[in-house]
PDB file of C-alpha atoms in Angstrom:
ATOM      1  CA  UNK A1236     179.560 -51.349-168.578  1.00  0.00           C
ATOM      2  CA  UNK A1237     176.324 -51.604-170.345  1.00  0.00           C
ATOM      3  CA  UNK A1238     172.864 -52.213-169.144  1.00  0.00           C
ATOM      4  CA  UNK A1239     170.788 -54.792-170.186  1.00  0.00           C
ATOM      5  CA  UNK A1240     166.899 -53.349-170.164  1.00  0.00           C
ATOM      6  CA  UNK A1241     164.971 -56.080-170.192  1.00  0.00           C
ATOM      7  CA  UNK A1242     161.212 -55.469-171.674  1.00  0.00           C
ATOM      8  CA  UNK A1243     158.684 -57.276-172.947  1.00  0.00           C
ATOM      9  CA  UNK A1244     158.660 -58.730-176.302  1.00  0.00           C
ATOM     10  CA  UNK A1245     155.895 -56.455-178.614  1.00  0.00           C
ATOM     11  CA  UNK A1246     154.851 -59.532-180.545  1.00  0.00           C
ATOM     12  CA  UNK A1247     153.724 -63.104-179.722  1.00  0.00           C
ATOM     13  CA  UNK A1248     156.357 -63.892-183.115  1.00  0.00           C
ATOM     14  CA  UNK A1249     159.270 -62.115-181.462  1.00  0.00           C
ATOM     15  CA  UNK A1250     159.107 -64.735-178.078  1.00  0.00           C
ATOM     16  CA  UNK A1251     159.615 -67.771-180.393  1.00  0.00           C
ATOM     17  CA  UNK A1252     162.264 -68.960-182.155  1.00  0.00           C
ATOM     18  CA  UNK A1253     162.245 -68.295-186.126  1.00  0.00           C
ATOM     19  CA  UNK A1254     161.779 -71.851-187.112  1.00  0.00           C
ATOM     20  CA  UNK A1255     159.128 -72.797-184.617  1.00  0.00           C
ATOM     21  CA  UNK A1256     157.259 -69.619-185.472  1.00  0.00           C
ATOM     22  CA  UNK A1257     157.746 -70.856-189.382  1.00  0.00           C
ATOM     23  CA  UNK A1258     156.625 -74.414-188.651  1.00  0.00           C
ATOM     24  CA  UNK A1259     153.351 -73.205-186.819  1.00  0.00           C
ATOM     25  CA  UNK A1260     152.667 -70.555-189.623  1.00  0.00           C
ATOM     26  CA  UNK A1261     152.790 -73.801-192.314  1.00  0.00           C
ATOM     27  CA  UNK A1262     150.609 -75.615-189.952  1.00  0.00           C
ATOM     28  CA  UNK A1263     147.844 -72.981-188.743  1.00  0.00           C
ATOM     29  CA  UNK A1264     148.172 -70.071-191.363  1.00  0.00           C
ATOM     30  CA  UNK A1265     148.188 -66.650-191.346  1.00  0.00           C
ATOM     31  CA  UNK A1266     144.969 -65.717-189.418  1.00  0.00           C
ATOM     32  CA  UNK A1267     145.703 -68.041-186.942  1.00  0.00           C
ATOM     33  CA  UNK A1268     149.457 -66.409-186.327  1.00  0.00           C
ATOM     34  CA  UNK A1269     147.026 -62.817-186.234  1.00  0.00           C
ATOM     35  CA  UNK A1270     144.909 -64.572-183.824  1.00  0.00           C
ATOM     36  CA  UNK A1271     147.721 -65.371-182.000  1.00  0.00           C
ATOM     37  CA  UNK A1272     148.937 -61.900-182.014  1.00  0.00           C
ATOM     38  CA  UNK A1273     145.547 -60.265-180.450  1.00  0.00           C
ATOM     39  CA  UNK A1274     145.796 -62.846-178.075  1.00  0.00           C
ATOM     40  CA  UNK A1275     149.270 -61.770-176.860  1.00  0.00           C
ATOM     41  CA  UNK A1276     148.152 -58.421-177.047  1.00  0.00           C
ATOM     42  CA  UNK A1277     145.256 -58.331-174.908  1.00  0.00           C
ATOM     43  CA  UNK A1278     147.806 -61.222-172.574  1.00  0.00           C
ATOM     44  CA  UNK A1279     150.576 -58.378-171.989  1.00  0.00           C
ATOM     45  CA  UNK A1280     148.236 -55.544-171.849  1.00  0.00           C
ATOM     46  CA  UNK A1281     146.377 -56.976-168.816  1.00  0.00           C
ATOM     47  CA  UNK A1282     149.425 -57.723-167.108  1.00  0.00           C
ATOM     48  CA  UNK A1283     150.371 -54.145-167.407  1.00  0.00           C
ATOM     49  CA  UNK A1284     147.107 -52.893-167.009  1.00  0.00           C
ATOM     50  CA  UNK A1285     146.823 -54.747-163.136  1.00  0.00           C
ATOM     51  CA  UNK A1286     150.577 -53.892-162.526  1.00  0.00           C
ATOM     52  CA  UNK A1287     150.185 -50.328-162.864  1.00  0.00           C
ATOM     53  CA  UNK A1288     146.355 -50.220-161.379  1.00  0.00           C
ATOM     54  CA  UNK A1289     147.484 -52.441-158.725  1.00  0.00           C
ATOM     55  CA  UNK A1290     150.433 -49.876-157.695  1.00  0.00           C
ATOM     56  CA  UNK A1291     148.661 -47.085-157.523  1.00  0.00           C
ATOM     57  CA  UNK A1292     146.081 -48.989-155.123  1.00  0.00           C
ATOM     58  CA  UNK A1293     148.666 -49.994-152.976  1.00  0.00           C
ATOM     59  CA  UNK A1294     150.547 -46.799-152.708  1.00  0.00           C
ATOM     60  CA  UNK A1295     147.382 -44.130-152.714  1.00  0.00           C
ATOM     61  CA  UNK A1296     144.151 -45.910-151.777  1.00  0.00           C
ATOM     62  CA  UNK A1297     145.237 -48.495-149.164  1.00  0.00           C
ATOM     63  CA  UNK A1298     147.162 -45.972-146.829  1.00  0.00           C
ATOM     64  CA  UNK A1299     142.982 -44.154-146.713  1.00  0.00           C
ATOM     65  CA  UNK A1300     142.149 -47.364-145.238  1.00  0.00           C
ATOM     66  CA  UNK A1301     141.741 -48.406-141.561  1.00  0.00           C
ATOM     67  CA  UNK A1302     144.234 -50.656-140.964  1.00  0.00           C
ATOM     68  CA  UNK A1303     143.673 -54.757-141.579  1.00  0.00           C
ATOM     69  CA  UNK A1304     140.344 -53.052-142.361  1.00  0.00           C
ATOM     70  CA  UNK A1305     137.900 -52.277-145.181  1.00  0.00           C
ATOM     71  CA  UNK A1306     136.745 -49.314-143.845  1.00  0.00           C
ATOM     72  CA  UNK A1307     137.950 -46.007-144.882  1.00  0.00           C
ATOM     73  CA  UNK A1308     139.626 -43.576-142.692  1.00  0.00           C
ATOM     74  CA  UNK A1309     137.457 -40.957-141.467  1.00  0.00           C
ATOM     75  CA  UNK A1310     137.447 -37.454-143.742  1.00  0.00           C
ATOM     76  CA  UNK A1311     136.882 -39.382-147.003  1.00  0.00           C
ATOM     77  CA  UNK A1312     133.574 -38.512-148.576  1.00  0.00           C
ATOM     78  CA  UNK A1313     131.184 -41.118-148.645  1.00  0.00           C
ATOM     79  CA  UNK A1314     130.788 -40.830-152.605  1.00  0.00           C
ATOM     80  CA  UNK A1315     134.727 -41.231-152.961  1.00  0.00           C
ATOM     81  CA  UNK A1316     135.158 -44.046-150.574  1.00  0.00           C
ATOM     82  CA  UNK A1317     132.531 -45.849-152.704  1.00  0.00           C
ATOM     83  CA  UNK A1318     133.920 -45.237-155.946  1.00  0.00           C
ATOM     84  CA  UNK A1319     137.277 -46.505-154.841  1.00  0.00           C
ATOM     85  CA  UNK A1320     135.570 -49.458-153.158  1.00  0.00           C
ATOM     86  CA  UNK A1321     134.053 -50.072-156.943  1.00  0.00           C
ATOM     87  CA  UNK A1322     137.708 -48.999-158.231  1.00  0.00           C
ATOM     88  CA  UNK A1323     139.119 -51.788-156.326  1.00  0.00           C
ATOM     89  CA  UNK A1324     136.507 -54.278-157.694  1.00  0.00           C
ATOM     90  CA  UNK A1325     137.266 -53.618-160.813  1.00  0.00           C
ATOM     91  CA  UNK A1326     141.325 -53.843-160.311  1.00  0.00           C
ATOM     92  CA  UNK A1327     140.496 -57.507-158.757  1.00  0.00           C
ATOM     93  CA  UNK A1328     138.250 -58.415-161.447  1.00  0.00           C
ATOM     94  CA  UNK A1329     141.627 -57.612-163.769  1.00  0.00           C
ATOM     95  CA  UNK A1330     143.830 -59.700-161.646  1.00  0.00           C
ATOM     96  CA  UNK A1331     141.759 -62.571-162.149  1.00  0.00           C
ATOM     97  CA  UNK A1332     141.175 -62.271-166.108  1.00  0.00           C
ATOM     98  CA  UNK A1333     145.527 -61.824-166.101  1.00  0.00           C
ATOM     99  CA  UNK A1334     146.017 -65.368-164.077  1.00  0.00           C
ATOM    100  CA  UNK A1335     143.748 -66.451-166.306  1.00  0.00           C
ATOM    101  CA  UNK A1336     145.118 -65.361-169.419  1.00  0.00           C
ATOM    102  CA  UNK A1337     148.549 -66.460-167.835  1.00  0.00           C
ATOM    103  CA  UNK A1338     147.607 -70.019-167.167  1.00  0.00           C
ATOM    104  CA  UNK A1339     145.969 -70.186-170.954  1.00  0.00           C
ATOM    105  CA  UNK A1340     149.053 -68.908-172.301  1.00  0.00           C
ATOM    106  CA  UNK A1341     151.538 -70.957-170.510  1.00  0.00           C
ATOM    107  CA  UNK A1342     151.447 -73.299-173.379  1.00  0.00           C
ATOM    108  CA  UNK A1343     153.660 -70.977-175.426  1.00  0.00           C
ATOM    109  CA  UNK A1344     156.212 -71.765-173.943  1.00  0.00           C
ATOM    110  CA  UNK A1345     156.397 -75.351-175.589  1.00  0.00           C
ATOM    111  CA  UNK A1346     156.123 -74.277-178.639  1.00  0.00           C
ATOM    112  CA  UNK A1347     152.398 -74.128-179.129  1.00  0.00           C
ATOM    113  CA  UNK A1348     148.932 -72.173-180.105  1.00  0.00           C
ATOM    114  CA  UNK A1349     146.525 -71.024-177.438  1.00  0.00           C
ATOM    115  CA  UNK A1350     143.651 -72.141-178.866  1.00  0.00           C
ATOM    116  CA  UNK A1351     140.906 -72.204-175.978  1.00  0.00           C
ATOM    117  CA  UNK A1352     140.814 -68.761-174.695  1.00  0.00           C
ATOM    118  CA  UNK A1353     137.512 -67.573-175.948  1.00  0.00           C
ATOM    119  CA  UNK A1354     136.030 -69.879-173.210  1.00  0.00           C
ATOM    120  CA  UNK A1355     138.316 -68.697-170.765  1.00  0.00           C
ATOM    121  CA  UNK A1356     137.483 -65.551-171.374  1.00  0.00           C
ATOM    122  CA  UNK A1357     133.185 -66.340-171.538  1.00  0.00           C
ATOM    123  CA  UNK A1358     133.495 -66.725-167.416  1.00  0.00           C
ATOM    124  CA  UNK A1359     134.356 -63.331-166.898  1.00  0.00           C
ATOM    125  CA  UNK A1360     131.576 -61.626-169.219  1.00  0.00           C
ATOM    126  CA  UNK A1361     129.042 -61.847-165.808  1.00  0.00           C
ATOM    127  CA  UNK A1362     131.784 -60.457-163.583  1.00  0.00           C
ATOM    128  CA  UNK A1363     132.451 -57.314-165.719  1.00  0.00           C
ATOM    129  CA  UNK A1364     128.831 -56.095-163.930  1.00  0.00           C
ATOM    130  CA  UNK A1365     131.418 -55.025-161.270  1.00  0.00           C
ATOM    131  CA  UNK A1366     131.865 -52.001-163.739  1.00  0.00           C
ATOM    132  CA  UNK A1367     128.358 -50.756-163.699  1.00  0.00           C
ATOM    133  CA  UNK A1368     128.643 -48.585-160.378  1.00  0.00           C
ATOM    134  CA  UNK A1369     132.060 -47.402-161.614  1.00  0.00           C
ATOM    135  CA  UNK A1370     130.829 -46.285-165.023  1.00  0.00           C
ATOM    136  CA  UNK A1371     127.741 -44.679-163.888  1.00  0.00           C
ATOM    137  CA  UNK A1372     129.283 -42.358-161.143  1.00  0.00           C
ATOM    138  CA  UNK A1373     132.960 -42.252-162.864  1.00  0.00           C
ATOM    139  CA  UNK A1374     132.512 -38.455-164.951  1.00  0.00           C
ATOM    140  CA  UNK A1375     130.731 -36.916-160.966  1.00  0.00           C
ATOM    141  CA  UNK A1376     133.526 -38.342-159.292  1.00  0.00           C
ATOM    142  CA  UNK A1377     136.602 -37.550-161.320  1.00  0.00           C
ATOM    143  CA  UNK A1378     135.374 -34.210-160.521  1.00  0.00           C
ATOM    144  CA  UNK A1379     134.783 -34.090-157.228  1.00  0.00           C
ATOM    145  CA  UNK A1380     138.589 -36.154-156.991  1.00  0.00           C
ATOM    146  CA  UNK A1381     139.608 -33.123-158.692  1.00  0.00           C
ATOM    147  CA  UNK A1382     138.194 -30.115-156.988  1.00  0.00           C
ATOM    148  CA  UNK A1383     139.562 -31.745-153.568  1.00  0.00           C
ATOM    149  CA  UNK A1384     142.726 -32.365-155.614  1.00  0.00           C
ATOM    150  CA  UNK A1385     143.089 -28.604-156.648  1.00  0.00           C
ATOM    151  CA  UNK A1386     140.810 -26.524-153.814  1.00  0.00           C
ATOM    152  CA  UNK A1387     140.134 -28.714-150.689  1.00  0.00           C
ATOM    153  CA  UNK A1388     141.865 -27.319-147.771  1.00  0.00           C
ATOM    154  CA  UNK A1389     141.560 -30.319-145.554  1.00  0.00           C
ATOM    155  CA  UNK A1390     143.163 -33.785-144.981  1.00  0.00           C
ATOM    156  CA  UNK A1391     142.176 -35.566-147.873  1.00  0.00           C
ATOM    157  CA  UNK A1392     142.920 -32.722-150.161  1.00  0.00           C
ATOM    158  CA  UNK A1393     146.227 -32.437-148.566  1.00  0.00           C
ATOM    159  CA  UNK A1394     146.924 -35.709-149.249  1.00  0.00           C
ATOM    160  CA  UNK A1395     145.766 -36.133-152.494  1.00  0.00           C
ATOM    161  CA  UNK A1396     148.299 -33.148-153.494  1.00  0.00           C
ATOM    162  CA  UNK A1397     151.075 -34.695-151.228  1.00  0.00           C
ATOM    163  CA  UNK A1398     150.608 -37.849-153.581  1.00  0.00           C
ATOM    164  CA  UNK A1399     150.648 -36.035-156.751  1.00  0.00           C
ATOM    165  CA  UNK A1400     153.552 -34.303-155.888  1.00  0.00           C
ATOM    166  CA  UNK A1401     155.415 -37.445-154.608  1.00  0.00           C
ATOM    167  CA  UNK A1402     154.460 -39.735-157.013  1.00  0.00           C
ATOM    168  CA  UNK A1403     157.600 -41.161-159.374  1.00  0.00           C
ATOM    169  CA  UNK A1404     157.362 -40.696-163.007  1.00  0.00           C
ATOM    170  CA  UNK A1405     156.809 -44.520-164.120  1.00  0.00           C
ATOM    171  CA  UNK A1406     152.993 -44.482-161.594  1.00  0.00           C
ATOM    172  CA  UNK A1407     150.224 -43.851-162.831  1.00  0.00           C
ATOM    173  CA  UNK A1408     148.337 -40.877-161.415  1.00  0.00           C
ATOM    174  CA  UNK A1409     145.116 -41.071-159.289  1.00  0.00           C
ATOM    175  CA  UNK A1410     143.013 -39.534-162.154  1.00  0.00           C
ATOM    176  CA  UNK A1411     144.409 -41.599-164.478  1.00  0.00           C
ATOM    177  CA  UNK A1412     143.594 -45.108-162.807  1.00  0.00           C
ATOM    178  CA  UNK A1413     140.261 -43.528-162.307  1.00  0.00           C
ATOM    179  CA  UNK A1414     140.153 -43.153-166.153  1.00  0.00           C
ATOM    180  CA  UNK A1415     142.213 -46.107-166.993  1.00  0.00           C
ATOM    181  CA  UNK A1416     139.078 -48.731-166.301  1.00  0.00           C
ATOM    182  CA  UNK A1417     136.453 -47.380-169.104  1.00  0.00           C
ATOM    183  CA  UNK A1418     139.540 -47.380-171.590  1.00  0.00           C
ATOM    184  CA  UNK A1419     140.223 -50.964-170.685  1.00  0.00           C
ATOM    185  CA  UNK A1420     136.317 -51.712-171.750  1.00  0.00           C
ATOM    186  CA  UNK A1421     136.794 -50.047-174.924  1.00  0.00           C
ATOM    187  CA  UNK A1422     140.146 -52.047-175.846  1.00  0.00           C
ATOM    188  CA  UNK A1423     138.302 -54.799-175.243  1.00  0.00           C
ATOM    189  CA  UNK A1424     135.509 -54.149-177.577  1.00  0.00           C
ATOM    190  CA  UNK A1425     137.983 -52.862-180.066  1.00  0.00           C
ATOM    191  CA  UNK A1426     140.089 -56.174-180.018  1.00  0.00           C
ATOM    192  CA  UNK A1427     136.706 -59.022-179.950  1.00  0.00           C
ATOM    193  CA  UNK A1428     135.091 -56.640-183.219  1.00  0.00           C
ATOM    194  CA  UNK A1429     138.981 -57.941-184.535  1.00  0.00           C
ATOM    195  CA  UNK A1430     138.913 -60.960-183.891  1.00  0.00           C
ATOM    196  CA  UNK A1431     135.040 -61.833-185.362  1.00  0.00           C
TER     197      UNK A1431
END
């Protein structure tokens, strides 16, 4: 028997049918269809982006966490437990830009053009501050992460090296959702300077 793998369609053009795409293309253009295309881009790549950040949270970060809690478990470094605190905001901040982006482009489905999402997208401009602490302790960190990762003899090292060695293919890596954020920013300033 053969498997159906179901992924996600790499254009906004390849989730409609032909003649719809066609009829909007007569009606809108063809930087309107391009528009449309950035704007399915930066839809699908947020969804990933908080599926895969939001895995790794769950499966490394939380389990540092006193239970039903906030707090982290004792042994953490202060600076660490910070940065992931900061890490966190930043994953949340995603989540809420991807319902967003979700609700906006709901109207696909019938057929249709998004054609409000710059304003959709103005709300979160004073929420991205939630990056500032991340970006301006993020290179001191990721080495500190990485010296407990490689030479720490004690709990947390442990544990960070009983992740990394446990961790299934298709997840993301500790350093790399610590890296993952200030790439995000720089998509995002690579796909508005496209879309001017």
């Amino acid at each position: 028997p053969q498997v159906l793998v179901h992924e996600a369609p790499t254009s906004w053009q390849s989730t409609l049918p032909v003649e719809v795409h066609h009829s909007l293309s007569r009606h809108y253009g063809a930087q309107e269809m391009e528009r449309q295309e950035i704007i399915y881009a930066l839809y699908t790549s947020e969804q990933s982006f908080v599926k895969s950040t939001r895995r790794v949270v769950r499966t490394i970060l939380l389990p540092l966490r006193v239970r039903e809690s906030r707090a982290w478990l004792p042994g953490i470094p202060s600076d660490i437990a910070r940065f992931f605190d900061w890490l966190e905001d930043v994953v949340n901040l995603h989540a809420s830009i991807a319902r967003a982006l979700s609700t906006v482009a709901a109207i696909w489905e019938t057929g249709s053009i998004v054609q409000r999402v710059a304003g959709t997208l103005k709300g979160f401009v004073p929420r991205l501050e939630v990056y500032m602490p991340y970006l301006a302790k993020y290179e001191g960190v990721k080495e500190v992460l990485h010296w407990h990762l490689e030479q720490d003899g004690g709990e947390f090292g442990e544990y960070l090296r009983m992740q990394e060695r446990e961790r299934p293919e298709d997840m993301w890596s500790l350093e790399r959702l610590c890296d993952e954020p200030a790439g995000r920013l720089r998509s995002y300033l690579e796909n508005f300077q496209v879309c001017r």
